[in-house]
PDB file of C-alpha atoms in Angstrom:
ATOM      1  CA  UNK A  30      -0.101   0.156   0.136  1.00  0.00           C
ATOM      2  CA  UNK A  31       1.529   3.118  -0.850  1.00  0.00           C
ATOM      3  CA  UNK A  32       1.558   5.653   1.085  1.00  0.00           C
ATOM      4  CA  UNK A  33      -0.411   9.017   0.577  1.00  0.00           C
ATOM      5  CA  UNK A  34       2.250  12.282  -0.345  1.00  0.00           C
ATOM      6  CA  UNK A  35       2.936  14.343   2.627  1.00  0.00           C
ATOM      7  CA  UNK A  36       1.330  17.914   1.924  1.00  0.00           C
ATOM      8  CA  UNK A  37       3.628  20.849   0.954  1.00  0.00           C
ATOM      9  CA  UNK A  38       4.254  23.044   4.626  1.00  0.00           C
ATOM     10  CA  UNK A  39       3.984  26.211   3.780  1.00  0.00           C
ATOM     11  CA  UNK A  40       7.420  28.343   4.638  1.00  0.00           C
ATOM     12  CA  UNK A  41       7.915  28.755   8.215  1.00  0.00           C
ATOM     13  CA  UNK A  42       8.555  32.691   8.820  1.00  0.00           C
ATOM     14  CA  UNK A  43      11.788  33.490  10.026  1.00  0.00           C
ATOM     15  CA  UNK A  44      11.598  34.424  13.593  1.00  0.00           C
ATOM     16  CA  UNK A  45      11.994  38.099  15.179  1.00  0.00           C
ATOM     17  CA  UNK A  46      13.501  40.045  18.014  1.00  0.00           C
ATOM     18  CA  UNK A  47       9.668  40.921  19.002  1.00  0.00           C
ATOM     19  CA  UNK A  48       8.886  37.172  19.281  1.00  0.00           C
ATOM     20  CA  UNK A  49      11.013  36.770  22.135  1.00  0.00           C
ATOM     21  CA  UNK A  50       9.867  39.974  23.498  1.00  0.00           C
ATOM     22  CA  UNK A  51       6.381  38.411  22.850  1.00  0.00           C
ATOM     23  CA  UNK A  52       7.434  35.455  24.330  1.00  0.00           C
ATOM     24  CA  UNK A  53       8.601  37.147  27.375  1.00  0.00           C
ATOM     25  CA  UNK A  54       5.738  39.292  28.560  1.00  0.00           C
ATOM     26  CA  UNK A  55       2.960  36.701  28.349  1.00  0.00           C
ATOM     27  CA  UNK A  56       3.422  34.919  31.034  1.00  0.00           C
ATOM     28  CA  UNK A  57       3.643  38.065  33.061  1.00  0.00           C
ATOM     29  CA  UNK A  58       1.023  39.263  31.297  1.00  0.00           C
ATOM     30  CA  UNK A  59      -1.700  37.090  30.428  1.00  0.00           C
ATOM     31  CA  UNK A  60      -3.956  39.363  29.004  1.00  0.00           C
ATOM     32  CA  UNK A  61      -1.481  40.559  26.848  1.00  0.00           C
ATOM     33  CA  UNK A  62      -2.305  39.532  22.492  1.00  0.00           C
ATOM     34  CA  UNK A  63      -0.001  38.405  21.348  1.00  0.00           C
ATOM     35  CA  UNK A  64      -0.978  39.484  17.648  1.00  0.00           C
ATOM     36  CA  UNK A  65      -1.475  43.030  18.812  1.00  0.00           C
ATOM     37  CA  UNK A  66       1.700  43.447  20.953  1.00  0.00           C
ATOM     38  CA  UNK A  67       3.949  42.245  17.983  1.00  0.00           C
ATOM     39  CA  UNK A  68       2.285  44.170  15.105  1.00  0.00           C
ATOM     40  CA  UNK A  69       2.349  47.843  17.377  1.00  0.00           C
ATOM     41  CA  UNK A  70       6.212  46.755  18.865  1.00  0.00           C
ATOM     42  CA  UNK A  71       7.454  45.973  14.958  1.00  0.00           C
ATOM     43  CA  UNK A  72       5.984  49.373  14.183  1.00  0.00           C
ATOM     44  CA  UNK A  73       8.112  51.141  17.073  1.00  0.00           C
ATOM     45  CA  UNK A  74      10.863  48.964  15.594  1.00  0.00           C
ATOM     46  CA  UNK A  75      10.477  49.731  12.107  1.00  0.00           C
ATOM     47  CA  UNK A  76      10.208  53.405  12.878  1.00  0.00           C
ATOM     48  CA  UNK A  77      13.106  53.709  15.322  1.00  0.00           C
ATOM     49  CA  UNK A  78      15.192  51.712  12.092  1.00  0.00           C
ATOM     50  CA  UNK A  79      14.128  54.429   9.673  1.00  0.00           C
ATOM     51  CA  UNK A  80      15.194  57.259  11.846  1.00  0.00           C
ATOM     52  CA  UNK A  81      18.558  55.893  12.654  1.00  0.00           C
ATOM     53  CA  UNK A  82      19.102  55.112   8.814  1.00  0.00           C
ATOM     54  CA  UNK A  83      17.537  58.842   8.288  1.00  0.00           C
ATOM     55  CA  UNK A  84      19.742  60.015  10.815  1.00  0.00           C
ATOM     56  CA  UNK A  85      23.081  58.599   9.279  1.00  0.00           C
ATOM     57  CA  UNK A  86      21.971  59.654   6.158  1.00  0.00           C
ATOM     58  CA  UNK A  87      22.111  63.342   7.203  1.00  0.00           C
ATOM     59  CA  UNK A  88      26.044  62.823   8.714  1.00  0.00           C
ATOM     60  CA  UNK A  89      26.996  61.403   5.349  1.00  0.00           C
ATOM     61  CA  UNK A  90      25.355  63.960   3.491  1.00  0.00           C
ATOM     62  CA  UNK A  91      26.959  66.161   6.158  1.00  0.00           C
ATOM     63  CA  UNK A  92      23.536  67.883   7.039  1.00  0.00           C
ATOM     64  CA  UNK A  93      22.185  68.781  10.080  1.00  0.00           C
ATOM     65  CA  UNK A  94      18.207  67.913  10.670  1.00  0.00           C
ATOM     66  CA  UNK A  95      17.277  71.189  10.888  1.00  0.00           C
ATOM     67  CA  UNK A  96      18.691  72.070   7.176  1.00  0.00           C
ATOM     68  CA  UNK A  97      17.576  68.768   5.910  1.00  0.00           C
ATOM     69  CA  UNK A  98      13.812  69.695   6.302  1.00  0.00           C
ATOM     70  CA  UNK A  99      14.474  73.418   5.258  1.00  0.00           C
ATOM     71  CA  UNK A 100      15.751  71.964   2.190  1.00  0.00           C
ATOM     72  CA  UNK A 101      12.893  69.486   2.167  1.00  0.00           C
ATOM     73  CA  UNK A 102       9.979  71.776   2.711  1.00  0.00           C
ATOM     74  CA  UNK A 103      11.851  74.202  -0.153  1.00  0.00           C
ATOM     75  CA  UNK A 104      11.792  70.911  -2.358  1.00  0.00           C
ATOM     76  CA  UNK A 105       7.847  70.247  -1.565  1.00  0.00           C
ATOM     77  CA  UNK A 106       7.059  73.422  -2.895  1.00  0.00           C
ATOM     78  CA  UNK A 107       8.570  72.275  -6.129  1.00  0.00           C
ATOM     79  CA  UNK A 108      12.014  73.942  -5.339  1.00  0.00           C
ATOM     80  CA  UNK A 109      10.792  77.740  -4.892  1.00  0.00           C
ATOM     81  CA  UNK A 110       9.199  79.158  -1.684  1.00  0.00           C
ATOM     82  CA  UNK A 111       8.514  82.666  -0.343  1.00  0.00           C
ATOM     83  CA  UNK A 112      10.101  82.429   3.350  1.00  0.00           C
ATOM     84  CA  UNK A 113       6.514  82.947   4.353  1.00  0.00           C
ATOM     85  CA  UNK A 114       5.311  79.756   2.828  1.00  0.00           C
ATOM     86  CA  UNK A 115       8.674  77.928   4.579  1.00  0.00           C
ATOM     87  CA  UNK A 116       7.588  79.681   8.101  1.00  0.00           C
ATOM     88  CA  UNK A 117       4.057  78.389   7.838  1.00  0.00           C
ATOM     89  CA  UNK A 118       5.483  74.847   6.710  1.00  0.00           C
ATOM     90  CA  UNK A 119       8.174  74.593   9.302  1.00  0.00           C
ATOM     91  CA  UNK A 120       5.765  76.188  11.908  1.00  0.00           C
ATOM     92  CA  UNK A 121       8.277  78.511  12.821  1.00  0.00           C
ATOM     93  CA  UNK A 122       8.759  82.201  13.420  1.00  0.00           C
ATOM     94  CA  UNK A 123      10.074  84.028  10.849  1.00  0.00           C
ATOM     95  CA  UNK A 124      12.954  85.431  11.899  1.00  0.00           C
ATOM     96  CA  UNK A 125      14.463  81.587  12.669  1.00  0.00           C
ATOM     97  CA  UNK A 126      13.642  80.900   8.851  1.00  0.00           C
ATOM     98  CA  UNK A 127      15.558  83.707   8.089  1.00  0.00           C
ATOM     99  CA  UNK A 128      18.599  82.321  10.388  1.00  0.00           C
ATOM    100  CA  UNK A 129      18.174  78.964   8.279  1.00  0.00           C
ATOM    101  CA  UNK A 130      18.392  80.561   4.913  1.00  0.00           C
ATOM    102  CA  UNK A 131      21.164  82.237   5.452  1.00  0.00           C
ATOM    103  CA  UNK A 132      23.309  79.267   6.895  1.00  0.00           C
ATOM    104  CA  UNK A 133      22.010  77.415   3.659  1.00  0.00           C
ATOM    105  CA  UNK A 134      23.092  80.059   1.512  1.00  0.00           C
ATOM    106  CA  UNK A 135      26.546  80.068   2.862  1.00  0.00           C
ATOM    107  CA  UNK A 136      26.769  76.295   1.719  1.00  0.00           C
ATOM    108  CA  UNK A 137      25.307  77.314  -1.680  1.00  0.00           C
ATOM    109  CA  UNK A 138      22.254  74.855  -1.067  1.00  0.00           C
ATOM    110  CA  UNK A 139      19.812  78.148  -1.568  1.00  0.00           C
ATOM    111  CA  UNK A 140      19.618  81.407  -3.003  1.00  0.00           C
ATOM    112  CA  UNK A 141      17.369  84.020  -2.652  1.00  0.00           C
ATOM    113  CA  UNK A 142      15.951  86.036  -5.617  1.00  0.00           C
ATOM    114  CA  UNK A 143      13.293  88.953  -5.493  1.00  0.00           C
ATOM    115  CA  UNK A 144      10.079  88.099  -7.315  1.00  0.00           C
ATOM    116  CA  UNK A 145      10.081  88.282 -10.791  1.00  0.00           C
ATOM    117  CA  UNK A 146       5.851  89.612  -9.740  1.00  0.00           C
ATOM    118  CA  UNK A 147       6.164  91.660  -6.703  1.00  0.00           C
ATOM    119  CA  UNK A 148       9.691  93.434  -6.167  1.00  0.00           C
ATOM    120  CA  UNK A 149       8.903  93.451  -2.124  1.00  0.00           C
ATOM    121  CA  UNK A 150       9.027  89.699  -2.068  1.00  0.00           C
ATOM    122  CA  UNK A 151      11.887  87.520  -1.583  1.00  0.00           C
ATOM    123  CA  UNK A 152      12.119  83.333  -3.377  1.00  0.00           C
ATOM    124  CA  UNK A 153      14.183  81.212  -1.914  1.00  0.00           C
ATOM    125  CA  UNK A 154      15.207  78.525  -4.272  1.00  0.00           C
ATOM    126  CA  UNK A 155      17.155  75.277  -3.771  1.00  0.00           C
ATOM    127  CA  UNK A 156      20.616  75.291  -5.812  1.00  0.00           C
ATOM    128  CA  UNK A 157      21.886  72.052  -7.857  1.00  0.00           C
ATOM    129  CA  UNK A 158      24.087  71.704  -4.916  1.00  0.00           C
ATOM    130  CA  UNK A 159      21.167  72.092  -2.459  1.00  0.00           C
ATOM    131  CA  UNK A 160      18.902  69.606  -4.964  1.00  0.00           C
ATOM    132  CA  UNK A 161      21.699  66.873  -5.606  1.00  0.00           C
ATOM    133  CA  UNK A 162      22.203  66.687  -1.297  1.00  0.00           C
ATOM    134  CA  UNK A 163      18.848  67.003  -0.499  1.00  0.00           C
ATOM    135  CA  UNK A 164      17.849  64.219  -3.227  1.00  0.00           C
ATOM    136  CA  UNK A 165      21.069  62.555  -1.960  1.00  0.00           C
ATOM    137  CA  UNK A 166      19.931  61.522   1.945  1.00  0.00           C
ATOM    138  CA  UNK A 167      16.413  61.166   0.086  1.00  0.00           C
ATOM    139  CA  UNK A 168      17.653  58.409  -1.751  1.00  0.00           C
ATOM    140  CA  UNK A 169      19.652  56.930   1.370  1.00  0.00           C
ATOM    141  CA  UNK A 170      16.175  56.484   2.751  1.00  0.00           C
ATOM    142  CA  UNK A 171      14.465  55.832  -0.405  1.00  0.00           C
ATOM    143  CA  UNK A 172      16.456  52.671  -0.688  1.00  0.00           C
ATOM    144  CA  UNK A 173      16.115  51.356   2.547  1.00  0.00           C
ATOM    145  CA  UNK A 174      12.458  51.709   2.561  1.00  0.00           C
ATOM    146  CA  UNK A 175      12.379  49.926  -0.426  1.00  0.00           C
ATOM    147  CA  UNK A 176      14.448  46.889   0.442  1.00  0.00           C
ATOM    148  CA  UNK A 177      12.832  46.161   3.550  1.00  0.00           C
ATOM    149  CA  UNK A 178       9.634  46.556   1.333  1.00  0.00           C
ATOM    150  CA  UNK A 179      10.732  44.340  -0.984  1.00  0.00           C
ATOM    151  CA  UNK A 180      10.499  41.629   0.864  1.00  0.00           C
ATOM    152  CA  UNK A 181       6.666  41.533   0.102  1.00  0.00           C
ATOM    153  CA  UNK A 182       5.059  40.737  -2.986  1.00  0.00           C
ATOM    154  CA  UNK A 183       3.527  43.600  -4.315  1.00  0.00           C
ATOM    155  CA  UNK A 184       0.011  42.962  -3.397  1.00  0.00           C
ATOM    156  CA  UNK A 185       0.962  42.160  -0.331  1.00  0.00           C
ATOM    157  CA  UNK A 186       3.042  45.944  -0.473  1.00  0.00           C
ATOM    158  CA  UNK A 187      -0.507  47.284  -1.154  1.00  0.00           C
ATOM    159  CA  UNK A 188      -2.409  45.254   1.841  1.00  0.00           C
ATOM    160  CA  UNK A 189       0.077  46.422   4.276  1.00  0.00           C
ATOM    161  CA  UNK A 190      -0.353  49.934   2.697  1.00  0.00           C
ATOM    162  CA  UNK A 191      -4.420  49.733   3.426  1.00  0.00           C
ATOM    163  CA  UNK A 192      -3.865  47.913   6.852  1.00  0.00           C
ATOM    164  CA  UNK A 193      -1.846  50.964   8.170  1.00  0.00           C
ATOM    165  CA  UNK A 194      -4.392  53.278   6.204  1.00  0.00           C
ATOM    166  CA  UNK A 195      -6.832  52.234   8.019  1.00  0.00           C
ATOM    167  CA  UNK A 196      -5.035  52.264  11.746  1.00  0.00           C
ATOM    168  CA  UNK A 197      -3.999  55.447  11.041  1.00  0.00           C
ATOM    169  CA  UNK A 198      -7.350  56.897  10.227  1.00  0.00           C
ATOM    170  CA  UNK A 199      -8.539  55.342  13.536  1.00  0.00           C
ATOM    171  CA  UNK A 200      -5.260  57.129  15.171  1.00  0.00           C
ATOM    172  CA  UNK A 201      -5.884  60.539  14.250  1.00  0.00           C
ATOM    173  CA  UNK A 202      -9.796  60.365  14.869  1.00  0.00           C
ATOM    174  CA  UNK A 203      -8.606  60.423  18.106  1.00  0.00           C
ATOM    175  CA  UNK A 204      -9.988  63.366  20.511  1.00  0.00           C
ATOM    176  CA  UNK A 205      -6.550  64.413  21.848  1.00  0.00           C
ATOM    177  CA  UNK A 206      -4.812  64.070  18.457  1.00  0.00           C
ATOM    178  CA  UNK A 207      -2.434  67.091  17.672  1.00  0.00           C
ATOM    179  CA  UNK A 208      -1.342  67.676  14.490  1.00  0.00           C
ATOM    180  CA  UNK A 209       0.479  65.192  12.872  1.00  0.00           C
ATOM    181  CA  UNK A 210       2.867  66.758  10.192  1.00  0.00           C
ATOM    182  CA  UNK A 211       6.052  65.584   9.599  1.00  0.00           C
TER     183      UNK A 211
END
């Protein structure tokens, strides 16, 4: 009599630090939901990991955090912005923005020019060096994000994004949520 063929087993997911964390806490907190604890802990650890990658990219590109933030806001406005727009985007006083722009201008990352439509207005523009430095720092993080999510099939990425959107929508609907800018 022939033995029936074995069912193929699904590959077992690799264990990570969080698996051990959850296993350590389950006996201490019997009501702990291992799925919720695992998901939340993984999100926190991924956030910390991506923050470290971003901070290392700033070191690699010789940028201070506030310099990157300012370049990022200018780039997000198409490469040019009024100082008042930057003050609003960065949630800073106009004098603080002027100090940032002075330092970035000295480094050759931005230039200030008169507006072509209103001579009283100043426009801040990214220079080629500013754009290249900003993009370089952005690329480091982008490559790491691609590397991490590259373990998922395209449809899994879509599912993950959709699930996280639902979780964030709930987080943002809370009464005590302050502005989430970033």
